[in-house]
Coordinates of C-alpha atoms (C1' of nucleotides) in Angstrom, one line a residue:
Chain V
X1 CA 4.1 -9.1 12.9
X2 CA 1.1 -10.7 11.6
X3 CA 0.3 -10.8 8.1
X4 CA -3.2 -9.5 8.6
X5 CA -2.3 -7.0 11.3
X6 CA -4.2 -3.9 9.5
X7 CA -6.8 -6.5 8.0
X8 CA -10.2 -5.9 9.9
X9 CA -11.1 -9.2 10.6
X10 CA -15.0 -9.0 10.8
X11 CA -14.7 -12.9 12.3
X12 CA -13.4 -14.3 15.4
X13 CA -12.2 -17.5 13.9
X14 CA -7.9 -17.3 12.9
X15 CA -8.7 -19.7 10.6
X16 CA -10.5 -19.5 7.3
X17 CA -14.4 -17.8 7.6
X18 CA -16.5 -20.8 7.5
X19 CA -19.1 -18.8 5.0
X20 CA -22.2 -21.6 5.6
X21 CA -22.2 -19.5 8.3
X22 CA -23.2 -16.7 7.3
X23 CA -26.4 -16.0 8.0
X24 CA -29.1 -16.7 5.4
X25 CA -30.7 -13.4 5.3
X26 CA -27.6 -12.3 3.8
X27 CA -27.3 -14.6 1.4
X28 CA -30.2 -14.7 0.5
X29 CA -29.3 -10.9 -0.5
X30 CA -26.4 -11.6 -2.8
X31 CA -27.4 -12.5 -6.0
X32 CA -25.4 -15.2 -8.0
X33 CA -24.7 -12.4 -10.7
X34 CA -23.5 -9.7 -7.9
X35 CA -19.8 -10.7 -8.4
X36 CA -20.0 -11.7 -12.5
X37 CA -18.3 -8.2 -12.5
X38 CA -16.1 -6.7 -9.5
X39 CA -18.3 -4.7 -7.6
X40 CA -17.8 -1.2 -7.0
X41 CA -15.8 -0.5 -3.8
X42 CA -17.5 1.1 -1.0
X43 CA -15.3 4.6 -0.3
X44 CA -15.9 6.9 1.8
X45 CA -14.2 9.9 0.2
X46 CA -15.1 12.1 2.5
X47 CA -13.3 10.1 5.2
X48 CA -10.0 9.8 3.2
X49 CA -10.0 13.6 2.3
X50 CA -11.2 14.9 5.3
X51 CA -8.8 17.4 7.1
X52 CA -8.4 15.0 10.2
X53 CA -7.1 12.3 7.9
X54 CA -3.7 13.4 7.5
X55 CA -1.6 15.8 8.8
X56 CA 0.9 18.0 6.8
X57 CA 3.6 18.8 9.0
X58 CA 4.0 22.1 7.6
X59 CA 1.1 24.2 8.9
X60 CA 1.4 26.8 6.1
X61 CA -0.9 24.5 3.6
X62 CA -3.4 27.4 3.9
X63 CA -1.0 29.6 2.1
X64 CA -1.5 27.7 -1.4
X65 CA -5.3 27.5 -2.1
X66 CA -5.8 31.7 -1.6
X67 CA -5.8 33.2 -5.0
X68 CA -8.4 36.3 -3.5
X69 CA -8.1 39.2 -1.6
X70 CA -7.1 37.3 1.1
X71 CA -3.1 37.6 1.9
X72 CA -2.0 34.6 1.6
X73 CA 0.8 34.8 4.8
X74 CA -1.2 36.8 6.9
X75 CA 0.6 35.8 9.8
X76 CA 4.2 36.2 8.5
X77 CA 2.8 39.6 7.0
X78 CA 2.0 40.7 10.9
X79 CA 5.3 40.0 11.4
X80 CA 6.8 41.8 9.1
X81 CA 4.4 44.7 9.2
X82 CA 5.4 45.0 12.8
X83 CA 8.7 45.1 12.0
X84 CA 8.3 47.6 9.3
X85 CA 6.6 50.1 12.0
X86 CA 9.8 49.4 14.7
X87 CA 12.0 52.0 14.0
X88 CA 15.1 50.1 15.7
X89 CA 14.2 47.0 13.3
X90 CA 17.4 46.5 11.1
X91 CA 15.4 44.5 9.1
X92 CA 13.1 46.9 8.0
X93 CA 14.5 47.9 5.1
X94 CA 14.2 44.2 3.7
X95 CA 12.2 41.2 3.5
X96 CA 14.5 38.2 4.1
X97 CA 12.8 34.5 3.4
X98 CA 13.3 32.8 6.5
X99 CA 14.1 29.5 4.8
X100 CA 16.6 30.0 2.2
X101 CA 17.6 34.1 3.4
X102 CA 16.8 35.4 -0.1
X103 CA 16.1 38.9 0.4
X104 CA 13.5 41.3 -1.0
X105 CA 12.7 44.5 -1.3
X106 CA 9.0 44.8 -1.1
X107 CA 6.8 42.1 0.7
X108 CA 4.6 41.0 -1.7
X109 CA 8.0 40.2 -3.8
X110 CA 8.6 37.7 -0.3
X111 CA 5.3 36.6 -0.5
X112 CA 5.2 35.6 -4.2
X113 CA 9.1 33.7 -3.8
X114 CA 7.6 31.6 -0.5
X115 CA 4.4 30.2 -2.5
X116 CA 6.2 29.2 -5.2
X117 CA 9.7 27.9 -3.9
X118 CA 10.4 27.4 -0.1
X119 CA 7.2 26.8 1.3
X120 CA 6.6 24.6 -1.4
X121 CA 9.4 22.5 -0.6
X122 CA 8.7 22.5 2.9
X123 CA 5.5 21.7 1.9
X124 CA 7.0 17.7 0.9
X125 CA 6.4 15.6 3.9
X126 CA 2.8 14.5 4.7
X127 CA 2.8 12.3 8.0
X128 CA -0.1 9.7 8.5
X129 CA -2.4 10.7 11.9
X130 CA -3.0 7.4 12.5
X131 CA 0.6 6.1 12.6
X132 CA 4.0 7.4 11.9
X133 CA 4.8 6.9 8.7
X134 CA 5.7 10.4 6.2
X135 CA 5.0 10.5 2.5
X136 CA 6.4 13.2 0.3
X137 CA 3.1 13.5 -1.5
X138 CA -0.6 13.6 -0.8
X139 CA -1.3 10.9 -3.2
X140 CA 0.9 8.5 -1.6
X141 CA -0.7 9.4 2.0
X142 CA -4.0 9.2 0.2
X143 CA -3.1 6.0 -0.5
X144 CA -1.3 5.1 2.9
X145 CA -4.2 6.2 4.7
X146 CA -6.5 3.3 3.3
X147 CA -4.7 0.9 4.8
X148 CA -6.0 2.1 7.9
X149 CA -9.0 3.2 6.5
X150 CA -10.0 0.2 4.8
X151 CA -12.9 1.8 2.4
X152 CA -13.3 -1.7 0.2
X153 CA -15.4 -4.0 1.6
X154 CA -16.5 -7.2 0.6
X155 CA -20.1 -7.8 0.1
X156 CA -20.2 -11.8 0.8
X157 CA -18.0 -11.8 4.1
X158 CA -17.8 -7.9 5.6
X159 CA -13.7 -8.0 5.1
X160 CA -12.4 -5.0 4.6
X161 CA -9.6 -4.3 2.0
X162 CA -7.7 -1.2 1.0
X163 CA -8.0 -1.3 -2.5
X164 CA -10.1 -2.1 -4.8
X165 CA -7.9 -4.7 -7.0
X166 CA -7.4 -6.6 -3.2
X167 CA -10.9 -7.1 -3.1
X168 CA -11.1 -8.2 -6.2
X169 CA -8.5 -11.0 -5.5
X170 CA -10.3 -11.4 -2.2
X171 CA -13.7 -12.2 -4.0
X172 CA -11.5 -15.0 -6.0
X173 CA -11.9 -16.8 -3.6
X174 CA -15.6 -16.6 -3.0
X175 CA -16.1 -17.0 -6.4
X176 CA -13.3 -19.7 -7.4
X177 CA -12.4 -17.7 -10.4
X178 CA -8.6 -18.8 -11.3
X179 CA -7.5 -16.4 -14.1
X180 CA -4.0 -16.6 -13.9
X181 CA -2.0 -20.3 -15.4
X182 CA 0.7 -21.8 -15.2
X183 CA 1.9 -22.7 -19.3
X184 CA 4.0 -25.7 -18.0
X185 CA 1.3 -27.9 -16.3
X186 CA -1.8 -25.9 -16.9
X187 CA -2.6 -25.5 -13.0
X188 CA -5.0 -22.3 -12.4
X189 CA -4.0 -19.7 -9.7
X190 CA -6.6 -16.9 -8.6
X191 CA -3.3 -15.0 -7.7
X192 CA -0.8 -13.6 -10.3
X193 CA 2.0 -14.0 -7.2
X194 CA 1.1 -17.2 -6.0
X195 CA 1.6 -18.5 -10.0
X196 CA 4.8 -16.7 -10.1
X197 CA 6.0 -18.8 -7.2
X198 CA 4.7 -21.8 -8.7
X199 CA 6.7 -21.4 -11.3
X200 CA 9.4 -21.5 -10.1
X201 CA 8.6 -24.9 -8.9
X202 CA 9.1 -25.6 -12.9
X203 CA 12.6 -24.0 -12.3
X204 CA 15.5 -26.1 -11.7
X205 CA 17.5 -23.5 -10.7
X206 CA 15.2 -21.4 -8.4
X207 CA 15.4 -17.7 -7.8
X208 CA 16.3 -17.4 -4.0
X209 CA 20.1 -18.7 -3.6
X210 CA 21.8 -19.5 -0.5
X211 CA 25.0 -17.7 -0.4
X212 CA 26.9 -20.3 1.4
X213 CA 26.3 -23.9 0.0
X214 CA 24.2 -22.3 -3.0
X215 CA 21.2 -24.5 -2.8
X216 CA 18.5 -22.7 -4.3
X217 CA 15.3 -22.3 -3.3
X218 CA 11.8 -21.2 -5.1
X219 CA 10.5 -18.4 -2.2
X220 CA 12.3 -16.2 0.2
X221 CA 10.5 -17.8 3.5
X222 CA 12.3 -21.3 2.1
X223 CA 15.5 -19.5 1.8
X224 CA 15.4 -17.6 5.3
X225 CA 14.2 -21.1 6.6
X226 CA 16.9 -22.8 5.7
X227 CA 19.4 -19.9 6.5
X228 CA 17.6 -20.2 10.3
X229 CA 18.3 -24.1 10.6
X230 CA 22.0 -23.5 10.7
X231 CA 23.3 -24.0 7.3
X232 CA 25.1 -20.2 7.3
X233 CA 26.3 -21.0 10.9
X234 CA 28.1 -24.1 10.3
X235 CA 30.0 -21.8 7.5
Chain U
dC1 C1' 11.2 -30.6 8.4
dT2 C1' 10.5 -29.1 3.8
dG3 C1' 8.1 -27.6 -0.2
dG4 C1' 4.3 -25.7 -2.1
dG5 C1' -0.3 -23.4 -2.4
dG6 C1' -3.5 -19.8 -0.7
dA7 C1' -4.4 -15.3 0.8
dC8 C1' -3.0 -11.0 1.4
dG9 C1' -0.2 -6.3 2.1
dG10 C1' 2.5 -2.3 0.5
dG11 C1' 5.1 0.6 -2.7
dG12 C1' 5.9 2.0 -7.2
dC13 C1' 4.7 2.8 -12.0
dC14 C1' 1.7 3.9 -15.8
dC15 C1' -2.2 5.8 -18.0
Chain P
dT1 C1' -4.7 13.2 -9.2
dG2 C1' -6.7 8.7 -8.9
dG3 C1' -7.3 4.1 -10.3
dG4 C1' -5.5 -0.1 -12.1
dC5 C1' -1.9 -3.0 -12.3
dC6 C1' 2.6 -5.1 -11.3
dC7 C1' 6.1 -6.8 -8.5
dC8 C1' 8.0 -8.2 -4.3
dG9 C1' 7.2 -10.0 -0.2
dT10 C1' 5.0 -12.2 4.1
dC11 C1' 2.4 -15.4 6.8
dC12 C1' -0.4 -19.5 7.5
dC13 C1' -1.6 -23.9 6.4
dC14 C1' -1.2 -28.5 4.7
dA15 C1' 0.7 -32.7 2.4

DNA sequence: CTGGGGACGGGGCCC
DNA sequence: TGGGCCCCGTCCCCA
């Protein structure tokens, strides 16, 4: 799976934008000072709130916001209402929470133990409309949803980012801004992970072992490398 | 082929 | 609840 797979690439080139061209125009746009501070990211809010943005998979969301005259479970009240006026309903006499089976004896006693507990719970899984993946909270689809979404763009090149701090690592490299060093050799890094894994380069015992002749290694990708050129089958 | 750098993604945590 | 940040991780490219 590619790396960049939910990356809009606004270029046709795999390889690395060659920004001279970019068309003048545009640069002639950007002043030297734009990026002296990260720029504000361009959201849409309206696109990551909007009701066609995510999907709760229980449908009775609607239930929580009404605080007027409004019932807030009109439907299930139907229901029971109809019930109520069947006079060979057993259930009529009580009003039985179709999750858990607590019972009540008046509906809006029902009503009150559903907002607040069962559909509530229910209420936990949040599934993303533009793939598969569930979330247990909005925030966390909120924040899911971005990656499809890709609200930050980059003023200098059009790529699009999910978040704003990716940008900002993205314009690093416009920029040439190098932030993060390395204590042991003084080399600069524009990306707090790629210094972690240079450091371990300063390491003699590095952080990803080999479980079968215990040669160490300073990345992951090294050590699955090395465990895919046969040293764990000849063991 | 190996090791390292560059660029970037996602989830989780904290404020 | 949202933004910023951290950590872990992946992939590509190059010496």
């Amino acid at each position: 799976m590619p790396r960049s797979f939910l990356v809009k690439k606004h270029f046709n080139s795999s390889k690395k934008p060659n920004y001279g061209e970019l068309d003048s125009h545009t640069a002639v746009l950007i002043s030297p000072f734009l990026y002296e501070r990260y720029p504000v990211a361009v959201i849409p809010q309206s696109d990551l709130l909007s009701s066609v943005a995510y999907s709760p998979i229980t449908s009775d969301t609607s239930s929580k916001d009404h605080s007027g005259s409004e019932s807030p479970v009109s439907d299930e009240e139907e229901r029971l209402q109809a019930k109520l006026c069947d006079p060979h309903s057993i259930e009529a006499e009580k009003f039985q929470c179709s999750l858990c089976s607590k019972s009540y004896s008046t509906f809006s006693g029902l009503a009150k133990h559903k907002q607040l507990h069962c559909d509530a719970q229910a209420r936990k899984s949040f599934s993303c409309k533009y793939c598969d993946k569930e979330y247990v909270s909005l925030g966390a689809l909120k924040m899911h949803i971005r990656t499809h979404t890709l609200p930050c763009v980059c003023k200098i090149c059009g790529k699009a980012f999910s978040r704003p701090w990716l940008l900002q690592g993205h314009i690093r490299t416009h920029t040439g801004e190098k932030p993060f060093s390395c204590p042991h050799c003084n080399r600069a890094f524009a990306d707090r992970s790629n210094l972690r894994a240079h450091l371990q380069t300063h390491s003699d015992v590095k952080k990803y072992q080999c479980k079968s002749c215990s040669k160490t290694f300073s990345r992951m990708s090294l050590l699955h490398k090395h465990e895919e050129s046969g040293c764990c089958i000849a063991h």
